[in-house]
Amino acid sequence: MSEKLLEDLFIKRSQQKKKTSPLNYKERLFILTQEKISYYDYDIEKGKKKGLKGSVEIEKIKCVETVCPEENAPAERQFPFQIVYDDGPLYIFAKTDEIRREWIHKMKQVVRFNKDLLQKYHPCFWVDGVWLCCQQEVKQALGCRVLETKNGGFSTKGSRRKSRKPLPPTPEEEKSSRPLPPQPPPRQSGPAPGATVIAEYEYTPVTEQDLELRKGEEYTILEMVDTNWWRARDKFGNEGYIPSNYVIEAGNGLERFDWYCKNMNRSQAENLLKAENKDGGFLVRDSSKAGKYTVSLFTKSGGDTAGSCRHYNICTSPQGLFYLAEKHNFATIPELITYHQHNAAGMVCRLKYIVSNRARNAPSTAGLGYGVWEIDPRHLTFIKELGDGQFGVVKYGKWQGQHDVAIKMIKEGSMSEDDFIEEAKVMMKLRHENLVQLYGVCTKQRPIYIVTEFLSNGCLLTYLRESLNHPSPILLLEMCKDVSEGMAYLESQQYIHRDLAARNCLVDANGTVKVTDFGLSRYVLDDEYTSSVGSKFPVRWSPPEVLLYCKFSSKSDIWAFGVLMWEVYTLGRMPYERLNNTEIVEKVSGGLRLYRPQLANERIYSIMTACWHEKAEERPTFQDLVGIIQDLLYELQ
Ligand code: ADP
Ligand code: MG
């Protein structure tokens, strides 16, 4: 089973396959994934999911829309919607309009590439052999109302659109510098207690409460009180805490194979295959089309000594069998891969070597062990200096002799330390693959240290200026996508960055970009930096409402993101190069905007300008941006 996108209790109407079959309404638990919408019997008293009652494959869906409620509908049937597929409409009743909107929105998003999307639909119910809207008496009768947009607003052209999911309101302005209270995490999908998970990485316990993980082995989840550390049991009955991002729900069954790289995109795959530089090196990744898979293969055949990458989609036959270049069909993907490990059969060469970054790069854990945030400085070794920042020197080192870390040594008098130490506990809980992970702090000595994940390619700004020659449009956009995803997570946690810019992003060994230094500016003790008229204030990344009234919000982060995109597409130029800070405040408040960089086409530039809307509330959300950028990337691939 793939990842749950949504889950809710709804009333479902019986489908009345025959004109005379009685109508009934039953409460069912609905679960939406990228592949299916399934409904289950549900034990309300025990709060437990029971047997599967039915499901519809996403591929078969032709339309998802609201339905007009029946006349005199009871309270629990006020918010119906329909999922139209081959068997006709499936009618579902949501508890509130908001939930209904959320589901329709999400479902439109997952079906948007389906082949047979309808252009017309029936806005009212089919009851006892008649459509209440148009009185037609054939269930298959063409719809009587034109849909506003065939793809339900999810154009594949990356146009701007309204927010995808209602987000909690953004605090417009923070009144004090006290840290925000920890926010409840957004509704989590993924495994629940009792679920079986598979370890993707080895994990060596660092505290007595931790449990060792062995790659490929199964574990049972016992408790998920902390989002980052779950209590689990291994097959021998040992129990303890494991980093939640080291395991994956026993889902599509591919997780246990080393060649499967679940969350890898095209250019990351190319980077990895090129770095390995082996003819026949391959991996299998999720395709940009939901629910599909792609084989990425590196080859030096035909005298191509530098080597190049080919990408083959795994196709499905009408019988549900899998095949690659030629029609050698297999019931499962592992069988298909085994076959092509021995036979090229239409591909440029056979699949010779598994290339996987699993063994090499275990992801960061939130903290080094469950509940650990104070780090013993005796466990740190310093290897080399990385740079000098606002708070002093940053060094690369090892924790316990083996884990790479970056250590910020906070120059005395540069930070309001007590406030920061309080806040660090909140920051530790923020975990996303596009955020630089805070591992912990050393506060028992002076200077205090901040210990974070280490990213070997350093600061994004330097990377843009020095390491990229002739970057492809996909590569630049993927960098922006990485940042937008990290920021969408911060936005969902109502956490404001306040200093988003290329200099505050870092690049890892695979070329993935991660956002760093979120919220830190609140603890800087330096008027030049904190006052909006100070020489170090990020004026070039600030919208008018920050420059004029110090009004920070997720929408001021959005403005900064637009400027960061501009930095990416100019390969690290200084925004408003010819203007000084005073001129910028005046001109930007008067409507001046950055020009279109040569490498950015009109559509990329329109994303930037949307972020620079004069009115904060008219700017997109990060969640919008993730979708828009994803659509654009899909078109480029
Ligand atoms: P500050 O935010 O305190 O001003 P920076 O975070 O900019 O300091 O750090 C200074 C330099 O150190 C950066 O430009 C970058 O090159 C390097 N650096 C900082 N953190 C890391 C890290 N986690 N991994 C790798 N390099 C880092
Ligand atoms: Mg910084």
XYZ file of C-alpha atoms and ligand atoms in Angstrom:
665
model
C 0.000 0.000 0.000
C 1.380 3.407 -0.797
C 1.366 6.401 1.479
C -1.988 7.591 2.803
C -2.878 11.018 1.476
C -6.143 11.452 3.345
C -8.296 9.465 5.697
C -11.794 10.268 6.987
C -15.082 8.774 8.071
C -17.819 9.489 5.546
C -21.306 8.289 4.789
C -21.406 6.370 1.540
C -24.531 5.877 -0.518
C -25.125 2.405 -1.973
C -24.400 2.424 -5.670
C -27.813 1.318 -6.944
C -26.413 -0.806 -9.682
C -29.998 -1.824 -10.499
C -32.782 0.701 -10.843
C -34.824 -1.057 -8.178
C -32.103 -1.834 -5.627
C -32.820 -0.011 -2.372
C -30.751 2.981 -1.409
C -28.873 2.804 1.835
C -26.323 4.963 3.601
C -23.475 3.514 5.623
C -20.609 5.013 7.504
C -17.280 3.916 6.034
C -13.667 4.800 6.609
C -12.230 6.217 3.383
C -8.506 6.146 2.653
C -6.973 7.929 -0.297
C -3.551 6.982 -1.684
C -1.880 7.822 -4.995
C -3.234 4.521 -6.370
C -6.672 4.046 -4.887
C -9.504 5.331 -2.865
C -10.606 2.479 -0.591
C -13.388 2.238 1.955
C -13.593 0.056 4.986
C -16.029 -1.069 7.583
C -15.335 0.869 10.776
C -15.892 0.018 14.406
C -16.834 3.353 15.918
C -16.722 2.177 19.533
C -13.229 0.761 19.247
C -12.185 3.386 16.746
C -10.785 0.650 14.521
C -10.675 -0.028 10.823
C -12.263 -3.362 9.842
C -12.692 -5.181 6.527
C -12.216 -3.608 3.106
C -15.590 -2.951 1.477
C -14.496 -1.655 -1.880
C -12.100 0.554 -3.755
C -11.703 2.549 -6.941
C -8.392 2.802 -8.739
C -7.289 6.385 -9.223
C -6.487 5.664 -12.883
C -10.148 4.865 -13.556
C -11.549 8.071 -12.121
C -13.040 10.486 -14.633
C -14.357 13.265 -12.460
C -14.533 14.408 -8.833
C -17.130 17.077 -8.060
C -19.646 18.250 -5.512
C -23.286 17.168 -5.799
C -26.343 19.267 -4.917
C -27.760 17.885 -1.681
C -31.145 16.169 -1.847
C -34.198 18.151 -0.895
C -34.747 17.987 2.874
C -31.473 16.135 3.320
C -30.735 15.189 6.937
C -27.938 17.099 8.653
C -25.363 14.386 8.061
C -25.938 14.447 4.294
C -25.522 18.134 3.572
C -22.114 17.930 1.891
C -22.148 15.277 -0.811
C -19.542 14.756 -3.496
C -19.145 12.298 -6.315
C -16.346 10.225 -7.732
C -17.243 9.249 -11.276
C -15.619 6.160 -12.773
C -16.642 3.322 -15.081
C -19.369 1.997 -12.787
C -20.983 5.402 -12.537
C -20.821 7.816 -9.621
C -19.823 6.895 -6.105
C -21.631 9.268 -3.725
C -19.975 10.248 -0.487
C -21.140 12.651 2.237
C -18.603 14.662 4.178
C -19.229 16.060 7.655
C -18.353 19.619 6.704
C -17.917 21.678 3.587
C -14.276 22.193 4.489
C -13.533 18.471 4.600
C -15.407 18.012 1.342
C -13.357 20.760 -0.274
C -10.130 19.262 0.994
C -10.958 15.852 -0.450
C -12.144 17.153 -3.807
C -9.079 19.315 -4.047
C -6.677 16.505 -3.228
C -8.431 14.043 -5.487
C -8.417 16.442 -8.405
C -4.734 16.754 -7.861
C -4.098 12.992 -7.979
C -6.340 12.336 -10.999
C -5.175 15.302 -13.018
C -3.159 13.226 -15.492
C -5.867 10.613 -16.056
C -6.715 9.952 -19.678
C -10.504 10.088 -19.727
C -11.349 13.081 -17.592
C -14.897 14.262 -18.260
C -15.766 17.633 -19.680
C -19.366 17.443 -18.513
C -20.940 15.987 -15.422
C -24.234 15.645 -13.574
C -24.521 18.150 -10.737
C -27.388 16.219 -9.041
C -27.920 12.617 -7.915
C -28.828 9.574 -9.941
C -31.835 8.137 -8.084
C -34.130 5.260 -9.002
C -33.183 5.311 -12.662
C -33.155 9.034 -13.354
C -30.720 11.913 -13.190
C -32.362 14.535 -10.988
C -30.627 17.365 -12.836
C -31.594 16.616 -16.436
C -34.209 13.860 -16.070
C -32.270 11.624 -18.444
C -32.973 7.972 -17.742
C -29.736 6.343 -18.855
C -27.053 6.107 -16.236
C -24.310 6.517 -18.850
C -25.970 9.656 -20.279
C -23.500 12.411 -20.924
C -23.295 15.013 -18.172
C -25.515 18.062 -18.459
C -23.174 20.651 -16.974
C -19.797 21.699 -18.309
C -16.958 21.490 -15.830
C -15.234 24.788 -15.329
C -11.885 23.311 -16.213
C -11.295 19.859 -17.504
C -8.468 19.277 -15.109
C -10.378 20.798 -12.277
C -8.113 23.798 -11.981
C -4.971 21.730 -11.863
C -3.601 22.857 -15.138
C -0.382 21.143 -16.003
C 0.959 24.477 -17.121
C 2.075 25.635 -13.726
C -0.337 28.545 -13.658
C -0.961 30.260 -10.388
C -3.792 28.919 -8.345
C -5.389 29.247 -4.993
C -4.131 27.407 -1.971
C -4.394 23.637 -2.274
C -5.342 22.853 1.261
C -6.644 25.184 3.910
C -3.665 25.995 6.028
C -3.823 27.170 9.586
C -3.799 30.951 9.650
C -0.385 32.520 9.614
C 0.348 34.743 12.566
C 0.664 38.064 10.802
C 3.016 39.593 13.194
C 4.801 38.367 16.201
C 4.436 40.676 19.125
C 7.407 39.538 21.144
C 10.618 37.732 20.552
C 9.511 34.795 22.686
C 9.650 31.533 20.818
C 6.449 30.293 19.247
C 4.826 27.453 21.138
C 5.353 24.097 19.467
C 2.631 23.531 16.903
C 0.813 20.251 16.571
C 2.210 18.474 13.546
C 0.019 18.473 10.441
C -2.175 15.419 10.096
C 0.310 12.638 9.587
C -0.082 9.940 7.057
C 2.099 6.883 7.309
C 2.205 3.965 9.644
C 0.175 3.701 12.835
C 1.034 1.793 16.019
C 0.944 -1.913 15.285
C 2.199 -1.390 11.724
C 5.156 -3.266 10.327
C 7.992 -1.177 8.963
C 11.232 -2.035 7.191
C 14.571 -0.437 8.076
C 16.068 1.417 5.121
C 19.279 2.193 6.970
C 21.377 0.749 9.744
C 21.027 2.607 13.014
C 23.432 2.135 15.890
C 21.884 3.042 19.244
C 23.400 6.095 20.854
C 21.465 6.012 24.107
C 20.343 3.065 26.183
C 16.761 3.768 25.200
C 17.449 3.370 21.469
C 16.940 0.199 19.443
C 19.404 -0.986 16.805
C 18.123 -1.085 13.215
C 19.382 -3.541 10.625
C 18.746 -2.691 7.016
C 15.996 -4.721 5.375
C 14.635 -6.144 8.651
C 11.083 -5.716 9.866
C 10.038 -3.915 13.050
C 6.703 -3.405 14.745
C 5.770 0.117 15.740
C 4.608 0.322 19.360
C 4.246 4.015 20.115
C 4.574 7.256 18.159
C 4.415 9.872 20.901
C 7.292 11.819 19.366
C 7.111 12.387 15.584
C 10.836 11.852 15.128
C 11.437 8.948 17.490
C 9.131 5.951 17.590
C 9.160 3.075 20.004
C 9.501 -0.182 18.141
C 10.103 -3.884 18.656
C 12.432 -6.086 16.641
C 11.823 -9.733 15.793
C 13.717 -10.877 18.892
C 11.413 -8.912 21.173
C 13.887 -6.088 21.932
C 12.209 -2.726 22.322
C 13.447 0.843 22.096
C 13.388 4.129 20.198
C 14.236 4.366 16.501
C 14.538 7.414 14.222
C 11.222 7.485 12.351
C 12.890 8.535 9.109
C 15.063 5.407 8.999
C 12.134 3.099 8.417
C 9.485 2.843 5.783
C 6.081 1.247 6.012
C 6.076 -2.196 4.436
C 4.205 -0.698 1.473
C 4.636 -1.495 -2.205
C 7.137 -4.203 -1.251
C 9.987 -2.495 -3.133
C 11.428 -0.900 0.003
C 13.505 -3.934 0.841
C 15.400 -3.798 -2.449
C 18.606 -1.819 -2.539
C 17.943 -0.646 -6.089
C 14.758 1.150 -5.026
C 15.289 4.834 -4.235
C 11.859 6.003 -3.214
C 12.190 9.742 -2.969
C 14.715 10.407 -5.679
C 14.108 12.693 -8.623
C 15.628 12.585 -12.061
C 18.584 14.855 -11.544
C 19.465 13.347 -8.173
C 19.476 9.943 -9.888
C 21.736 11.307 -12.620
C 24.101 12.829 -10.069
C 24.359 9.581 -8.190
C 24.836 7.422 -11.291
C 27.450 9.803 -12.708
C 29.321 9.904 -9.409
C 29.424 6.100 -9.382
C 30.567 6.212 -13.043
C 29.995 2.524 -13.779
C 28.691 1.231 -17.090
C 25.377 -0.475 -16.314
C 24.905 1.268 -12.966
C 21.180 1.545 -12.278
C 18.470 2.313 -9.771
C 14.678 2.329 -9.686
C 12.884 5.461 -8.527
C 9.354 6.816 -8.311
C 8.435 8.364 -11.618
C 7.239 11.963 -11.683
C 3.898 10.418 -12.647
C 2.204 9.275 -9.455
C 2.202 5.536 -8.840
C 4.670 4.777 -11.649
C 8.338 3.810 -11.533
C 11.360 4.636 -13.657
C 14.603 2.740 -14.177
C 17.584 5.115 -14.466
C 20.594 3.538 -16.148
C 24.116 4.833 -16.723
C 25.979 3.674 -19.787
C 29.293 4.149 -21.527
C 28.353 2.028 -24.498
C 29.047 3.079 -28.065
C 32.356 4.707 -27.216
C 30.725 7.267 -24.921
C 33.600 7.416 -22.440
C 32.048 10.170 -20.343
C 28.889 8.112 -20.012
C 25.267 9.238 -19.993
C 21.995 8.417 -18.277
C 18.900 6.853 -19.782
C 15.538 6.754 -18.083
C 13.048 3.989 -18.832
C 9.506 4.058 -17.523
C 8.196 0.787 -16.187
C 5.020 0.287 -18.192
C 1.939 -1.697 -17.238
C 0.142 -3.892 -19.751
C -3.678 -3.966 -19.849
C -3.413 -7.224 -17.868
C -1.513 -5.438 -15.126
C 1.889 -6.938 -16.012
C 5.103 -4.914 -15.932
C 7.523 -4.400 -18.804
C 10.353 -2.103 -19.867
C 11.638 -1.416 -23.360
C 10.247 -4.490 -25.077
C 7.280 -6.571 -24.124
C 8.860 -9.010 -21.722
C 6.090 -9.037 -19.148
C 6.395 -9.833 -15.453
C 3.934 -10.076 -12.622
C 6.138 -8.035 -10.283
C 8.752 -5.291 -10.568
C 11.473 -7.305 -8.734
C 11.030 -10.102 -11.299
C 11.304 -7.569 -14.096
C 14.510 -6.154 -12.614
C 16.054 -9.609 -12.116
C 15.337 -10.404 -15.768
C 16.960 -7.189 -16.993
C 19.969 -7.742 -14.748
C 20.720 -10.541 -17.197
C 19.162 -9.271 -20.433
C 19.356 -5.854 -22.057
C 16.263 -6.729 -24.116
C 15.760 -3.369 -25.794
C 17.681 -1.233 -23.304
C 21.073 0.266 -24.023
C 22.692 -2.359 -21.784
C 21.682 -4.765 -19.052
C 21.320 -3.601 -15.457
C 24.772 -4.465 -14.157
C 25.350 -2.647 -10.868
C 22.957 -1.485 -8.227
C 23.697 2.123 -7.389
C 22.037 3.208 -4.179
C 22.656 6.035 -1.820
C 21.062 4.171 1.032
C 24.208 2.477 2.207
C 26.216 5.667 1.851
C 24.009 8.381 3.256
C 21.793 7.597 6.155
C 19.583 10.651 6.664
C 19.846 12.918 9.660
C 18.028 12.079 12.833
C 16.294 14.763 14.878
C 18.812 14.921 17.676
C 21.453 12.333 18.284
C 19.400 9.686 20.075
C 15.936 9.885 21.618
C 15.412 12.886 23.889
C 19.014 14.061 23.509
C 19.500 17.719 22.837
C 22.370 18.625 25.147
C 25.492 17.247 23.519
C 28.605 16.425 25.500
C 31.398 18.511 23.907
C 33.890 15.735 24.742
C 32.144 13.663 22.056
C 33.016 16.230 19.383
C 36.221 16.316 17.373
C 37.015 19.346 15.258
C 38.414 18.649 11.792
C 38.466 21.881 9.831
C 37.120 25.403 9.701
C 34.253 25.921 7.235
C 33.746 29.625 7.460
C 33.003 32.594 9.569
C 29.452 33.787 10.139
C 27.361 36.229 12.091
C 27.894 34.258 15.298
C 31.521 33.350 14.750
C 33.437 30.385 13.435
C 31.749 27.299 11.959
C 33.701 24.033 11.975
C 33.334 20.626 10.418
C 33.819 17.730 12.806
C 32.704 14.341 13.992
C 30.379 13.350 16.762
C 31.508 10.211 18.593
C 34.250 9.848 16.037
C 31.948 8.797 13.216
C 29.032 11.117 12.461
C 29.689 14.203 10.321
C 28.511 17.398 11.994
C 28.870 21.159 11.593
C 29.554 23.076 14.791
C 28.762 26.764 15.195
C 30.834 28.208 17.994
C 28.833 31.125 19.246
C 31.010 34.149 19.845
C 30.236 35.574 23.277
C 27.979 38.597 23.137
C 26.723 37.780 19.635
C 23.579 35.891 20.655
C 20.851 36.149 23.226
C 21.752 32.720 24.481
C 19.072 31.871 27.053
C 16.260 32.646 24.634
C 17.965 30.635 21.945
C 18.503 27.624 24.227
C 14.765 27.577 24.996
C 13.975 27.842 21.288
C 16.447 25.095 20.362
C 14.111 22.543 21.940
C 11.417 23.595 19.449
C 13.843 23.743 16.530
C 15.052 20.207 17.255
C 11.595 18.911 16.505
C 11.532 20.476 13.060
C 12.584 17.751 10.693
C 12.384 17.799 6.915
C 14.726 16.592 4.244
C 15.081 20.112 2.922
C 15.911 21.682 6.271
C 19.381 21.516 7.805
C 18.807 19.404 10.902
C 19.661 20.793 14.306
C 21.194 17.938 16.281
C 21.689 19.619 19.610
C 23.560 22.199 21.608
C 26.440 22.345 24.066
C 25.389 24.942 26.628
C 27.357 23.969 29.701
C 30.441 25.861 28.608
C 31.282 29.129 26.866
C 31.274 29.614 23.965
C 28.136 27.559 23.460
C 27.996 25.337 20.377
C 25.186 24.665 17.956
C 25.608 21.254 16.349
C 23.888 20.594 13.022
C 23.868 18.307 10.053
C 26.942 18.808 7.832
C 26.467 19.445 4.100
C 29.595 18.842 2.111
C 28.871 21.196 -0.797
C 28.567 24.187 1.501
C 26.656 27.395 1.044
C 24.241 27.623 -1.935
C 25.371 31.112 -2.890
C 28.991 30.017 -3.320
C 27.830 26.858 -5.063
C 25.837 28.907 -7.584
C 28.735 31.260 -8.188
C 31.560 28.764 -8.359
C 30.456 25.201 -8.959
C 27.855 25.322 -11.709
C 28.810 25.565 -15.339
C 25.965 25.554 -17.825
C 23.383 24.162 -15.396
C 20.306 22.602 -17.018
C 16.883 24.257 -16.522
C 15.798 21.134 -14.611
C 18.690 21.446 -12.179
C 17.968 25.089 -11.343
C 14.276 24.424 -10.905
C 14.972 21.428 -8.708
C 17.030 23.616 -6.408
C 14.056 25.971 -6.103
C 11.766 23.020 -5.500
C 13.983 21.755 -2.673
C 13.820 25.133 -0.960
C 10.055 25.478 -1.526
C 9.477 22.076 0.080
C 11.546 22.859 3.152
C 9.757 26.201 3.440
C 6.297 24.633 2.915
C 7.085 22.483 5.931
C 8.073 25.529 8.014
C 4.917 27.277 6.809
C 2.804 24.280 7.906
C 4.414 24.572 11.338
C 3.698 28.331 11.321
C 7.394 28.926 11.677
C 8.760 32.083 10.072
C 12.310 31.984 8.720
C 12.963 35.754 8.611
C 16.247 35.490 6.736
C 15.685 33.247 3.731
C 18.341 33.816 1.057
C 20.816 31.717 -0.941
C 23.478 32.408 1.725
C 21.250 30.626 4.242
C 20.866 27.462 2.195
C 23.383 24.632 1.979
C 24.002 21.929 -0.612
C 24.646 18.274 0.248
C 26.782 15.703 -1.564
C 23.892 14.769 -3.913
C 23.149 18.357 -4.859
C 20.053 18.545 -2.636
C 19.476 22.018 -1.250
C 18.463 22.501 2.379
C 17.379 25.608 4.234
C 19.274 26.615 7.362
C 19.348 29.291 10.075
C 15.537 29.436 10.344
C 14.331 31.747 13.086
C 17.881 32.427 14.250
C 17.843 36.123 13.425
C 15.638 36.682 16.486
C 18.586 35.876 18.729
C 21.222 38.020 17.031
C 22.634 40.745 19.271
C 23.762 43.236 16.656
C 21.730 46.314 15.797
C 23.261 46.482 12.335
C 21.609 43.136 11.635
C 18.332 43.367 13.524
C 17.263 46.924 12.802
C 15.667 47.337 9.385
C 17.877 50.373 8.801
C 21.021 48.493 9.904
C 23.722 47.773 7.354
C 23.440 43.983 7.777
C 19.631 43.810 7.629
C 18.528 41.671 4.644
C 16.940 44.638 2.871
C 17.398 43.072 -0.566
C 15.274 40.048 0.483
C 12.556 42.034 2.297
C 9.076 43.060 1.131
C 7.732 46.586 1.615
C 5.762 45.673 4.769
C 8.967 44.498 6.473
C 10.973 47.496 5.323
C 8.265 49.922 6.400
C 6.594 48.276 9.426
C 8.783 45.254 10.370
C 5.821 43.021 9.651
C 7.230 39.489 9.342
C 5.057 36.565 8.247
C 5.205 33.478 6.050
C 4.327 35.922 3.274
C 7.503 37.900 3.893
C 9.339 34.572 3.607
C 7.571 34.127 0.258
C 8.960 37.441 -0.969
C 12.444 36.337 0.090
C 11.889 33.049 -1.752
C 11.212 35.006 -4.961
C 14.529 36.808 -4.483
C 16.247 33.491 -3.752
C 14.847 32.106 -7.041
C 16.304 35.167 -8.722
C 19.679 34.404 -7.114
C 19.455 30.832 -8.425
C 18.638 31.943 -11.980
C 21.348 34.598 -12.043
C 23.830 32.051 -10.608
C 24.361 34.103 -7.500
C 24.231 37.768 -8.446
C 23.559 40.382 -5.840
C 19.933 41.591 -6.060
C 19.577 45.295 -7.035
C 23.334 45.401 -7.600
C 23.497 49.110 -8.371
C 21.333 50.344 -5.500
C 22.202 50.943 -1.886
C 19.874 49.971 0.977
C 18.200 53.377 1.286
C 17.499 53.470 -2.452
C 16.093 49.926 -2.323
C 13.618 50.773 0.455
C 12.403 53.753 -1.515
C 12.240 52.103 -4.940
C 10.836 48.718 -3.878
C 8.107 50.429 -1.820
C 7.413 52.473 -4.939
C 6.948 49.325 -7.060
C 10.384 48.509 -8.462
C 11.060 44.801 -8.985
C 14.089 42.706 -9.995
C 14.477 42.089 -13.740
C 14.007 38.716 -15.455
C 17.283 36.766 -15.369
C 18.432 35.452 -18.743
C 18.221 31.824 -17.644
C 14.624 32.214 -16.453
C 11.837 31.933 -18.999
C 8.596 33.910 -18.668
C 6.902 31.220 -16.620
C 9.739 30.927 -14.144
C 9.818 34.703 -13.875
C 6.065 34.815 -13.292
C 6.607 32.662 -10.174
C 9.102 35.214 -8.890
C 6.846 38.174 -9.606
C 3.916 36.419 -7.898
C 6.110 36.267 -4.770
C 6.714 40.014 -5.071
C 3.075 41.047 -5.058
C 2.687 44.343 -3.280
C -0.107 42.910 -1.142
C 1.171 40.142 1.111
C -2.132 38.241 1.044
C -2.037 38.046 -2.760
C 1.272 36.204 -2.763
C 1.098 32.424 -3.144
C 1.738 30.085 -0.221
C 4.735 27.762 -0.183
C 2.326 24.916 -0.612
C 1.095 26.549 -3.832
C 4.676 27.013 -4.993
C 5.573 23.361 -4.438
C 2.673 22.371 -6.713
C 3.444 24.937 -9.381
C 7.128 24.022 -9.495
C 6.322 20.319 -9.552
C 4.031 20.811 -12.543
C 6.728 22.742 -14.384
C 9.311 20.079 -13.617
C 6.977 17.406 -14.849
C 6.715 19.190 -18.166
C 10.469 19.579 -18.481
C 11.178 15.861 -17.943
P 26.017 32.421 10.279
O 24.668 31.962 9.848
O 26.300 32.251 11.717
O 26.307 33.769 9.760
P 26.850 30.571 8.393
O 25.790 29.590 8.650
O 26.675 31.447 7.217
O 27.073 31.448 9.633
O 28.233 29.785 8.310
C 29.403 30.284 7.735
C 29.886 29.360 6.625
O 30.131 28.049 7.149
C 28.853 29.145 5.538
O 28.961 30.044 4.512
C 29.161 27.754 5.040
O 30.121 27.780 4.036
C 29.707 27.055 6.247
N 28.686 26.223 6.899
C 27.820 26.616 7.850
N 27.033 25.590 8.247
C 27.404 24.515 7.514
C 26.959 23.141 7.454
N 25.964 22.719 8.224
N 27.547 22.313 6.579
C 28.547 22.776 5.790
N 29.005 24.037 5.787
C 28.454 24.913 6.636
Mg 23.686 32.082 8.029
